[in-house]
Amino acid sequence: MRFLTLLIPILLFLGNCISRQIPIPKDRLTPGVFKPKGSGKPISYLIYYPKSYYSDQWTRLPLLLFLHGKGERGQDLKLLSNQGLPKSIQNGEEFPFLLIAPQLPVSEESWYTDELLDLIGHVKDLVRVDEERIYLTGLSMGGNGAWKLAMHSPETFAGVIPISGYGDSSHACALKDTPVWSFHGAKDKLILPERTIEIHERLSLCNPQAKITIYPEAGHDAWTETYSNPDVLNWLVSQRKKKLKN
């Protein structure tokens, strides 16, 4: 009898935990602010929670870091919804991953590295992130940021999708063990497709599995077609972090 007296409140407590759901926020993209270690510059960001985050309180979910282009810099987070995945989310599309989209101030001409790694750590402290499935993507200036951050910290990311970007091809083999699929428009006059092709050719020498798509009719906007292709995002979320080789 004493055993049942103790067991019933425990079962009620567990049942309440299982049935209780996290309240879904009103906005599809939730704003936040984070101050990186050793930096006086706070980073404003938007975060997207998939529906499964609220219905299942136990499963850890993939996290995708999205880096915007030059035109979305500023102090108004609404600018982030002008392009790319934040725009798709704002328009009602659903994705099977958490998405974090930081915003650069107008004064910055390129993306950070260490500050973004701190931001990922901050998000991991706040929400349930599957650390084997942290991904990176960016468009235009954000494509450069994706190349730069991935080469700086290849051990962090299970997969990378740089779009219409550019970078330092001499460091490409830092990604020898990282799944990479790069995209560019053949008619891009703002950032020539040769910038992506050069990195890919260098990378393919040490990472033959690296993928590249050059859209023959696309200009600078190669991201709309890329992000709307379910095969691309399905490929990304199927990747899991590998142990890096020496």
PDB file of C-alpha atoms in Angstrom:
ATOM      1  CA  MET A   1       0.000   0.000   0.000  1.00  0.00           C
ATOM      2  CA  ARG A   2       2.807   2.344   0.884  1.00  0.00           C
ATOM      3  CA  PHE A   3       4.434   1.508  -2.485  1.00  0.00           C
ATOM      4  CA  LEU A   4       1.247   2.499  -4.352  1.00  0.00           C
ATOM      5  CA  THR A   5       1.001   5.715  -2.347  1.00  0.00           C
ATOM      6  CA  LEU A   6       4.484   6.674  -3.505  1.00  0.00           C
ATOM      7  CA  LEU A   7       4.024   5.435  -7.081  1.00  0.00           C
ATOM      8  CA  ILE A   8       0.803   7.276  -7.961  1.00  0.00           C
ATOM      9  CA  PRO A   9       2.192  10.843  -7.637  1.00  0.00           C
ATOM     10  CA  ILE A  10       5.252   9.819  -9.659  1.00  0.00           C
ATOM     11  CA  LEU A  11       3.070   8.445 -12.469  1.00  0.00           C
ATOM     12  CA  LEU A  12       0.900  11.562 -12.420  1.00  0.00           C
ATOM     13  CA  PHE A  13       3.992  13.746 -12.648  1.00  0.00           C
ATOM     14  CA  LEU A  14       5.406  11.760 -15.583  1.00  0.00           C
ATOM     15  CA  GLY A  15       2.068  11.798 -17.355  1.00  0.00           C
ATOM     16  CA  ASN A  16       1.869  15.545 -16.973  1.00  0.00           C
ATOM     17  CA  CYS A  17       5.402  15.922 -18.403  1.00  0.00           C
ATOM     18  CA  ILE A  18       4.577  13.783 -21.414  1.00  0.00           C
ATOM     19  CA  SER A  19       1.241  15.435 -22.189  1.00  0.00           C
ATOM     20  CA  ARG A  20       2.392  19.018 -21.607  1.00  0.00           C
ATOM     21  CA  GLN A  21       3.437  20.722 -24.811  1.00  0.00           C
ATOM     22  CA  ILE A  22       5.620  23.770 -25.250  1.00  0.00           C
ATOM     23  CA  PRO A  23       3.391  26.689 -26.302  1.00  0.00           C
ATOM     24  CA  ILE A  24       3.834  27.573 -29.976  1.00  0.00           C
ATOM     25  CA  PRO A  25       4.950  31.195 -30.458  1.00  0.00           C
ATOM     26  CA  LYS A  26       2.767  33.565 -32.448  1.00  0.00           C
ATOM     27  CA  ASP A  27       5.487  34.410 -34.973  1.00  0.00           C
ATOM     28  CA  ARG A  28       7.070  31.748 -37.168  1.00  0.00           C
ATOM     29  CA  LEU A  29      10.469  33.378 -36.670  1.00  0.00           C
ATOM     30  CA  THR A  30      11.280  34.307 -33.081  1.00  0.00           C
ATOM     31  CA  PRO A  31      13.741  37.184 -32.451  1.00  0.00           C
ATOM     32  CA  GLY A  32      16.632  36.973 -30.021  1.00  0.00           C
ATOM     33  CA  VAL A  33      19.839  38.773 -29.037  1.00  0.00           C
ATOM     34  CA  PHE A  34      23.135  37.198 -28.036  1.00  0.00           C
ATOM     35  CA  LYS A  35      26.395  38.760 -26.859  1.00  0.00           C
ATOM     36  CA  PRO A  36      29.431  36.651 -27.899  1.00  0.00           C
ATOM     37  CA  LYS A  37      32.326  36.008 -25.542  1.00  0.00           C
ATOM     38  CA  GLY A  38      34.912  38.774 -25.494  1.00  0.00           C
ATOM     39  CA  SER A  39      32.949  40.920 -27.936  1.00  0.00           C
ATOM     40  CA  GLY A  40      31.069  44.121 -27.293  1.00  0.00           C
ATOM     41  CA  LYS A  41      28.849  43.554 -30.322  1.00  0.00           C
ATOM     42  CA  PRO A  42      25.553  41.799 -29.606  1.00  0.00           C
ATOM     43  CA  ILE A  43      24.188  39.645 -32.420  1.00  0.00           C
ATOM     44  CA  SER A  44      20.495  39.890 -33.239  1.00  0.00           C
ATOM     45  CA  TYR A  45      18.953  36.794 -34.782  1.00  0.00           C
ATOM     46  CA  LEU A  46      15.782  34.992 -35.751  1.00  0.00           C
ATOM     47  CA  ILE A  47      15.156  31.374 -34.803  1.00  0.00           C
ATOM     48  CA  TYR A  48      12.685  28.957 -36.339  1.00  0.00           C
ATOM     49  CA  TYR A  49      11.268  25.982 -34.443  1.00  0.00           C
ATOM     50  CA  PRO A  50       9.705  23.175 -36.519  1.00  0.00           C
ATOM     51  CA  LYS A  51       6.346  21.819 -35.410  1.00  0.00           C
ATOM     52  CA  SER A  52       7.995  18.652 -34.136  1.00  0.00           C
ATOM     53  CA  TYR A  53       9.866  20.712 -31.553  1.00  0.00           C
ATOM     54  CA  TYR A  54       6.579  21.398 -29.755  1.00  0.00           C
ATOM     55  CA  SER A  55       4.943  17.998 -30.159  1.00  0.00           C
ATOM     56  CA  ASP A  56       8.001  15.990 -29.061  1.00  0.00           C
ATOM     57  CA  GLN A  57       9.854  17.309 -26.028  1.00  0.00           C
ATOM     58  CA  TRP A  58      12.576  14.674 -26.048  1.00  0.00           C
ATOM     59  CA  THR A  59      14.023  14.366 -29.545  1.00  0.00           C
ATOM     60  CA  ARG A  60      17.034  16.490 -30.436  1.00  0.00           C
ATOM     61  CA  LEU A  61      16.678  18.216 -33.791  1.00  0.00           C
ATOM     62  CA  PRO A  62      19.084  19.248 -36.554  1.00  0.00           C
ATOM     63  CA  LEU A  63      20.201  22.888 -36.544  1.00  0.00           C
ATOM     64  CA  LEU A  64      20.840  24.919 -39.700  1.00  0.00           C
ATOM     65  CA  LEU A  65      22.802  28.176 -39.485  1.00  0.00           C
ATOM     66  CA  PHE A  66      21.700  30.529 -42.282  1.00  0.00           C
ATOM     67  CA  LEU A  67      23.900  33.473 -43.318  1.00  0.00           C
ATOM     68  CA  HIS A  68      22.230  36.273 -45.260  1.00  0.00           C
ATOM     69  CA  GLY A  69      23.619  38.433 -48.058  1.00  0.00           C
ATOM     70  CA  LYS A  70      24.749  42.046 -48.115  1.00  0.00           C
ATOM     71  CA  GLY A  71      21.270  43.474 -48.685  1.00  0.00           C
ATOM     72  CA  GLU A  72      19.879  42.067 -45.429  1.00  0.00           C
ATOM     73  CA  ARG A  73      22.363  43.798 -43.123  1.00  0.00           C
ATOM     74  CA  GLY A  74      20.953  46.324 -40.675  1.00  0.00           C
ATOM     75  CA  GLN A  75      19.060  46.628 -37.403  1.00  0.00           C
ATOM     76  CA  ASP A  76      15.671  45.481 -38.671  1.00  0.00           C
ATOM     77  CA  LEU A  77      15.274  41.713 -38.380  1.00  0.00           C
ATOM     78  CA  LYS A  78      12.394  41.847 -40.857  1.00  0.00           C
ATOM     79  CA  LEU A  79      15.011  42.306 -43.587  1.00  0.00           C
ATOM     80  CA  LEU A  80      16.061  38.683 -43.060  1.00  0.00           C
ATOM     81  CA  SER A  81      12.730  37.520 -44.473  1.00  0.00           C
ATOM     82  CA  ASN A  82      13.467  39.131 -47.849  1.00  0.00           C
ATOM     83  CA  GLN A  83      15.566  36.242 -49.144  1.00  0.00           C
ATOM     84  CA  GLY A  84      16.335  32.586 -48.707  1.00  0.00           C
ATOM     85  CA  LEU A  85      15.040  30.215 -46.074  1.00  0.00           C
ATOM     86  CA  PRO A  86      13.690  32.889 -43.675  1.00  0.00           C
ATOM     87  CA  LYS A  87      11.514  34.126 -46.560  1.00  0.00           C
ATOM     88  CA  SER A  88      10.274  30.584 -47.198  1.00  0.00           C
ATOM     89  CA  ILE A  89       9.458  30.123 -43.514  1.00  0.00           C
ATOM     90  CA  GLN A  90       7.655  33.468 -43.329  1.00  0.00           C
ATOM     91  CA  ASN A  91       5.608  32.372 -46.358  1.00  0.00           C
ATOM     92  CA  GLY A  92       4.427  29.295 -44.481  1.00  0.00           C
ATOM     93  CA  GLU A  93       6.832  26.551 -45.525  1.00  0.00           C
ATOM     94  CA  GLU A  94       7.706  23.898 -42.958  1.00  0.00           C
ATOM     95  CA  PHE A  95      11.154  22.395 -42.479  1.00  0.00           C
ATOM     96  CA  PRO A  96      12.386  19.474 -40.331  1.00  0.00           C
ATOM     97  CA  PHE A  97      15.148  21.448 -38.615  1.00  0.00           C
ATOM     98  CA  LEU A  98      15.784  24.342 -36.285  1.00  0.00           C
ATOM     99  CA  LEU A  99      17.041  27.397 -38.162  1.00  0.00           C
ATOM    100  CA  ILE A 100      19.101  30.244 -36.728  1.00  0.00           C
ATOM    101  CA  ALA A 101      19.519  33.372 -38.862  1.00  0.00           C
ATOM    102  CA  PRO A 102      21.813  36.050 -37.378  1.00  0.00           C
ATOM    103  CA  GLN A 103      21.950  39.598 -38.762  1.00  0.00           C
ATOM    104  CA  LEU A 104      25.044  41.658 -39.489  1.00  0.00           C
ATOM    105  CA  PRO A 105      25.033  45.428 -38.950  1.00  0.00           C
ATOM    106  CA  VAL A 106      25.491  47.621 -42.032  1.00  0.00           C
ATOM    107  CA  SER A 107      29.025  48.478 -40.893  1.00  0.00           C
ATOM    108  CA  GLU A 108      30.234  44.881 -41.390  1.00  0.00           C
ATOM    109  CA  GLU A 109      31.545  43.849 -44.813  1.00  0.00           C
ATOM    110  CA  SER A 110      31.986  40.140 -44.091  1.00  0.00           C
ATOM    111  CA  TRP A 111      30.766  37.452 -41.729  1.00  0.00           C
ATOM    112  CA  TYR A 112      32.373  36.636 -38.386  1.00  0.00           C
ATOM    113  CA  THR A 113      33.723  33.211 -37.485  1.00  0.00           C
ATOM    114  CA  ASP A 114      34.287  32.802 -33.734  1.00  0.00           C
ATOM    115  CA  GLU A 115      31.218  34.890 -32.894  1.00  0.00           C
ATOM    116  CA  LEU A 116      29.031  32.584 -34.968  1.00  0.00           C
ATOM    117  CA  LEU A 117      30.471  29.540 -33.221  1.00  0.00           C
ATOM    118  CA  ASP A 118      29.594  31.194 -29.908  1.00  0.00           C
ATOM    119  CA  LEU A 119      26.063  31.757 -31.231  1.00  0.00           C
ATOM    120  CA  ILE A 120      25.727  28.068 -32.073  1.00  0.00           C
ATOM    121  CA  GLY A 121      26.842  27.235 -28.529  1.00  0.00           C
ATOM    122  CA  HIS A 122      24.256  29.678 -27.188  1.00  0.00           C
ATOM    123  CA  VAL A 123      21.484  28.010 -29.193  1.00  0.00           C
ATOM    124  CA  LYS A 124      22.603  24.566 -28.021  1.00  0.00           C
ATOM    125  CA  ASP A 125      22.214  25.797 -24.437  1.00  0.00           C
ATOM    126  CA  LEU A 126      18.669  27.003 -25.141  1.00  0.00           C
ATOM    127  CA  VAL A 127      17.119  24.262 -27.251  1.00  0.00           C
ATOM    128  CA  ARG A 128      17.447  20.553 -28.007  1.00  0.00           C
ATOM    129  CA  VAL A 129      20.053  20.361 -30.779  1.00  0.00           C
ATOM    130  CA  ASP A 130      21.388  17.156 -32.325  1.00  0.00           C
ATOM    131  CA  GLU A 131      25.111  17.927 -32.250  1.00  0.00           C
ATOM    132  CA  GLU A 132      25.813  15.381 -34.982  1.00  0.00           C
ATOM    133  CA  ARG A 133      23.530  17.308 -37.345  1.00  0.00           C
ATOM    134  CA  ILE A 134      24.575  20.953 -37.330  1.00  0.00           C
ATOM    135  CA  TYR A 135      24.515  22.422 -40.834  1.00  0.00           C
ATOM    136  CA  LEU A 136      25.590  25.641 -42.533  1.00  0.00           C
ATOM    137  CA  THR A 137      24.334  27.567 -45.541  1.00  0.00           C
ATOM    138  CA  GLY A 138      24.571  31.095 -46.875  1.00  0.00           C
ATOM    139  CA  LEU A 139      23.861  33.143 -49.977  1.00  0.00           C
ATOM    140  CA  SER A 140      26.009  35.759 -51.734  1.00  0.00           C
ATOM    141  CA  MET A 141      28.025  37.444 -48.956  1.00  0.00           C
ATOM    142  CA  GLY A 142      26.583  34.706 -46.755  1.00  0.00           C
ATOM    143  CA  GLY A 143      27.948  32.169 -49.236  1.00  0.00           C
ATOM    144  CA  ASN A 144      31.372  33.631 -48.573  1.00  0.00           C
ATOM    145  CA  GLY A 145      30.619  33.438 -44.854  1.00  0.00           C
ATOM    146  CA  ALA A 146      29.629  29.784 -45.199  1.00  0.00           C
ATOM    147  CA  TRP A 147      32.876  28.895 -46.969  1.00  0.00           C
ATOM    148  CA  LYS A 148      34.934  30.877 -44.474  1.00  0.00           C
ATOM    149  CA  LEU A 149      33.262  29.520 -41.344  1.00  0.00           C
ATOM    150  CA  ALA A 150      33.266  25.928 -42.603  1.00  0.00           C
ATOM    151  CA  MET A 151      36.978  26.102 -43.434  1.00  0.00           C
ATOM    152  CA  HIS A 152      37.664  27.750 -40.067  1.00  0.00           C
ATOM    153  CA  SER A 153      35.768  25.110 -38.068  1.00  0.00           C
ATOM    154  CA  PRO A 154      35.116  22.001 -40.207  1.00  0.00           C
ATOM    155  CA  GLU A 155      34.605  19.854 -37.118  1.00  0.00           C
ATOM    156  CA  THR A 156      31.436  21.794 -36.274  1.00  0.00           C
ATOM    157  CA  PHE A 157      29.370  21.055 -39.367  1.00  0.00           C
ATOM    158  CA  ALA A 158      27.853  17.871 -40.755  1.00  0.00           C
ATOM    159  CA  GLY A 159      27.075  19.503 -44.107  1.00  0.00           C
ATOM    160  CA  VAL A 160      27.546  22.825 -45.906  1.00  0.00           C
ATOM    161  CA  ILE A 161      25.640  24.520 -48.750  1.00  0.00           C
ATOM    162  CA  PRO A 162      27.312  27.733 -50.001  1.00  0.00           C
ATOM    163  CA  ILE A 163      25.299  29.574 -52.693  1.00  0.00           C
ATOM    164  CA  SER A 164      26.516  32.311 -55.067  1.00  0.00           C
ATOM    165  CA  GLY A 165      29.530  32.756 -52.816  1.00  0.00           C
ATOM    166  CA  TYR A 166      33.275  33.090 -52.938  1.00  0.00           C
ATOM    167  CA  GLY A 167      36.178  32.175 -50.698  1.00  0.00           C
ATOM    168  CA  ASP A 168      39.828  31.280 -50.318  1.00  0.00           C
ATOM    169  CA  SER A 169      40.393  28.134 -52.361  1.00  0.00           C
ATOM    170  CA  SER A 170      43.805  27.580 -50.757  1.00  0.00           C
ATOM    171  CA  HIS A 171      42.011  26.414 -47.588  1.00  0.00           C
ATOM    172  CA  ALA A 172      39.465  24.234 -49.401  1.00  0.00           C
ATOM    173  CA  CYS A 173      40.944  20.954 -48.175  1.00  0.00           C
ATOM    174  CA  ALA A 174      40.069  21.867 -44.609  1.00  0.00           C
ATOM    175  CA  LEU A 175      36.731  20.424 -45.784  1.00  0.00           C
ATOM    176  CA  LYS A 176      38.160  17.111 -46.989  1.00  0.00           C
ATOM    177  CA  ASP A 177      35.850  15.168 -44.656  1.00  0.00           C
ATOM    178  CA  THR A 178      32.828  17.492 -44.800  1.00  0.00           C
ATOM    179  CA  PRO A 179      29.868  16.973 -47.157  1.00  0.00           C
ATOM    180  CA  VAL A 180      29.661  20.099 -49.348  1.00  0.00           C
ATOM    181  CA  TRP A 181      27.226  20.981 -52.119  1.00  0.00           C
ATOM    182  CA  SER A 182      27.887  24.372 -53.690  1.00  0.00           C
ATOM    183  CA  PHE A 183      25.630  26.289 -56.091  1.00  0.00           C
ATOM    184  CA  HIS A 184      26.034  29.204 -58.489  1.00  0.00           C
ATOM    185  CA  GLY A 185      24.305  30.771 -61.477  1.00  0.00           C
ATOM    186  CA  ALA A 186      26.236  30.648 -64.763  1.00  0.00           C
ATOM    187  CA  LYS A 187      24.989  34.152 -65.631  1.00  0.00           C
ATOM    188  CA  ASP A 188      25.935  35.731 -62.294  1.00  0.00           C
ATOM    189  CA  LYS A 189      27.613  39.070 -63.069  1.00  0.00           C
ATOM    190  CA  LEU A 190      27.902  40.188 -59.426  1.00  0.00           C
ATOM    191  CA  ILE A 191      29.967  37.235 -58.187  1.00  0.00           C
ATOM    192  CA  LEU A 192      31.305  35.233 -61.095  1.00  0.00           C
ATOM    193  CA  PRO A 193      30.587  31.488 -61.041  1.00  0.00           C
ATOM    194  CA  GLU A 194      34.308  30.874 -61.474  1.00  0.00           C
ATOM    195  CA  ARG A 195      34.688  31.830 -57.809  1.00  0.00           C
ATOM    196  CA  THR A 196      32.676  28.778 -56.756  1.00  0.00           C
ATOM    197  CA  ILE A 197      34.132  26.541 -59.470  1.00  0.00           C
ATOM    198  CA  GLU A 198      37.681  27.345 -58.329  1.00  0.00           C
ATOM    199  CA  ILE A 199      36.965  26.301 -54.743  1.00  0.00           C
ATOM    200  CA  HIS A 200      35.141  23.171 -55.864  1.00  0.00           C
ATOM    201  CA  GLU A 201      37.976  22.081 -58.146  1.00  0.00           C
ATOM    202  CA  ARG A 202      40.491  22.490 -55.336  1.00  0.00           C
ATOM    203  CA  LEU A 203      38.186  20.749 -52.859  1.00  0.00           C
ATOM    204  CA  SER A 204      37.437  17.822 -55.174  1.00  0.00           C
ATOM    205  CA  LEU A 205      41.131  16.861 -55.145  1.00  0.00           C
ATOM    206  CA  CYS A 206      40.856  15.921 -51.459  1.00  0.00           C
ATOM    207  CA  ASN A 207      37.088  15.422 -51.189  1.00  0.00           C
ATOM    208  CA  PRO A 208      35.854  13.625 -54.336  1.00  0.00           C
ATOM    209  CA  GLN A 209      32.336  13.455 -52.867  1.00  0.00           C
ATOM    210  CA  ALA A 210      31.958  17.252 -52.914  1.00  0.00           C
ATOM    211  CA  LYS A 211      29.089  18.327 -55.174  1.00  0.00           C
ATOM    212  CA  ILE A 212      28.534  21.404 -57.339  1.00  0.00           C
ATOM    213  CA  THR A 213      25.560  22.671 -59.337  1.00  0.00           C
ATOM    214  CA  ILE A 214      25.860  25.504 -61.855  1.00  0.00           C
ATOM    215  CA  TYR A 215      22.454  26.667 -63.091  1.00  0.00           C
ATOM    216  CA  PRO A 216      22.891  27.525 -66.790  1.00  0.00           C
ATOM    217  CA  GLU A 217      20.187  30.226 -66.872  1.00  0.00           C
ATOM    218  CA  ALA A 218      20.453  31.668 -63.352  1.00  0.00           C
ATOM    219  CA  GLY A 219      22.039  34.984 -62.459  1.00  0.00           C
ATOM    220  CA  HIS A 220      23.066  35.973 -58.949  1.00  0.00           C
ATOM    221  CA  ASP A 221      19.925  34.521 -57.388  1.00  0.00           C
ATOM    222  CA  ALA A 222      20.798  30.843 -57.365  1.00  0.00           C
ATOM    223  CA  TRP A 223      19.271  30.383 -53.911  1.00  0.00           C
ATOM    224  CA  THR A 224      15.569  30.483 -54.775  1.00  0.00           C
ATOM    225  CA  GLU A 225      15.881  27.403 -56.984  1.00  0.00           C
ATOM    226  CA  THR A 226      18.231  25.710 -54.518  1.00  0.00           C
ATOM    227  CA  TYR A 227      16.147  26.145 -51.379  1.00  0.00           C
ATOM    228  CA  SER A 228      12.917  25.224 -53.187  1.00  0.00           C
ATOM    229  CA  ASN A 229      14.405  21.899 -54.292  1.00  0.00           C
ATOM    230  CA  PRO A 230      13.450  19.248 -51.692  1.00  0.00           C
ATOM    231  CA  ASP A 231      16.260  16.983 -52.880  1.00  0.00           C
ATOM    232  CA  VAL A 232      18.831  19.546 -51.727  1.00  0.00           C
ATOM    233  CA  LEU A 233      17.496  19.914 -48.195  1.00  0.00           C
ATOM    234  CA  ASN A 234      16.832  16.176 -47.933  1.00  0.00           C
ATOM    235  CA  TRP A 235      20.478  15.607 -48.849  1.00  0.00           C
ATOM    236  CA  LEU A 236      21.564  18.088 -46.202  1.00  0.00           C
ATOM    237  CA  VAL A 237      19.560  16.663 -43.303  1.00  0.00           C
ATOM    238  CA  SER A 238      20.696  13.134 -44.181  1.00  0.00           C
ATOM    239  CA  GLN A 239      24.283  14.076 -43.334  1.00  0.00           C
ATOM    240  CA  ARG A 240      25.783  13.284 -39.955  1.00  0.00           C
ATOM    241  CA  LYS A 241      29.030  14.514 -38.521  1.00  0.00           C
ATOM    242  CA  LYS A 242      32.028  12.326 -39.250  1.00  0.00           C
ATOM    243  CA  LYS A 243      35.214  12.019 -37.255  1.00  0.00           C
ATOM    244  CA  LEU A 244      37.848  14.109 -38.996  1.00  0.00           C
ATOM    245  CA  LYS A 245      40.927  12.358 -40.328  1.00  0.00           C
ATOM    246  CA  ASN A 246      44.390  13.626 -39.506  1.00  0.00           C
TER     247      ASN A 246
END
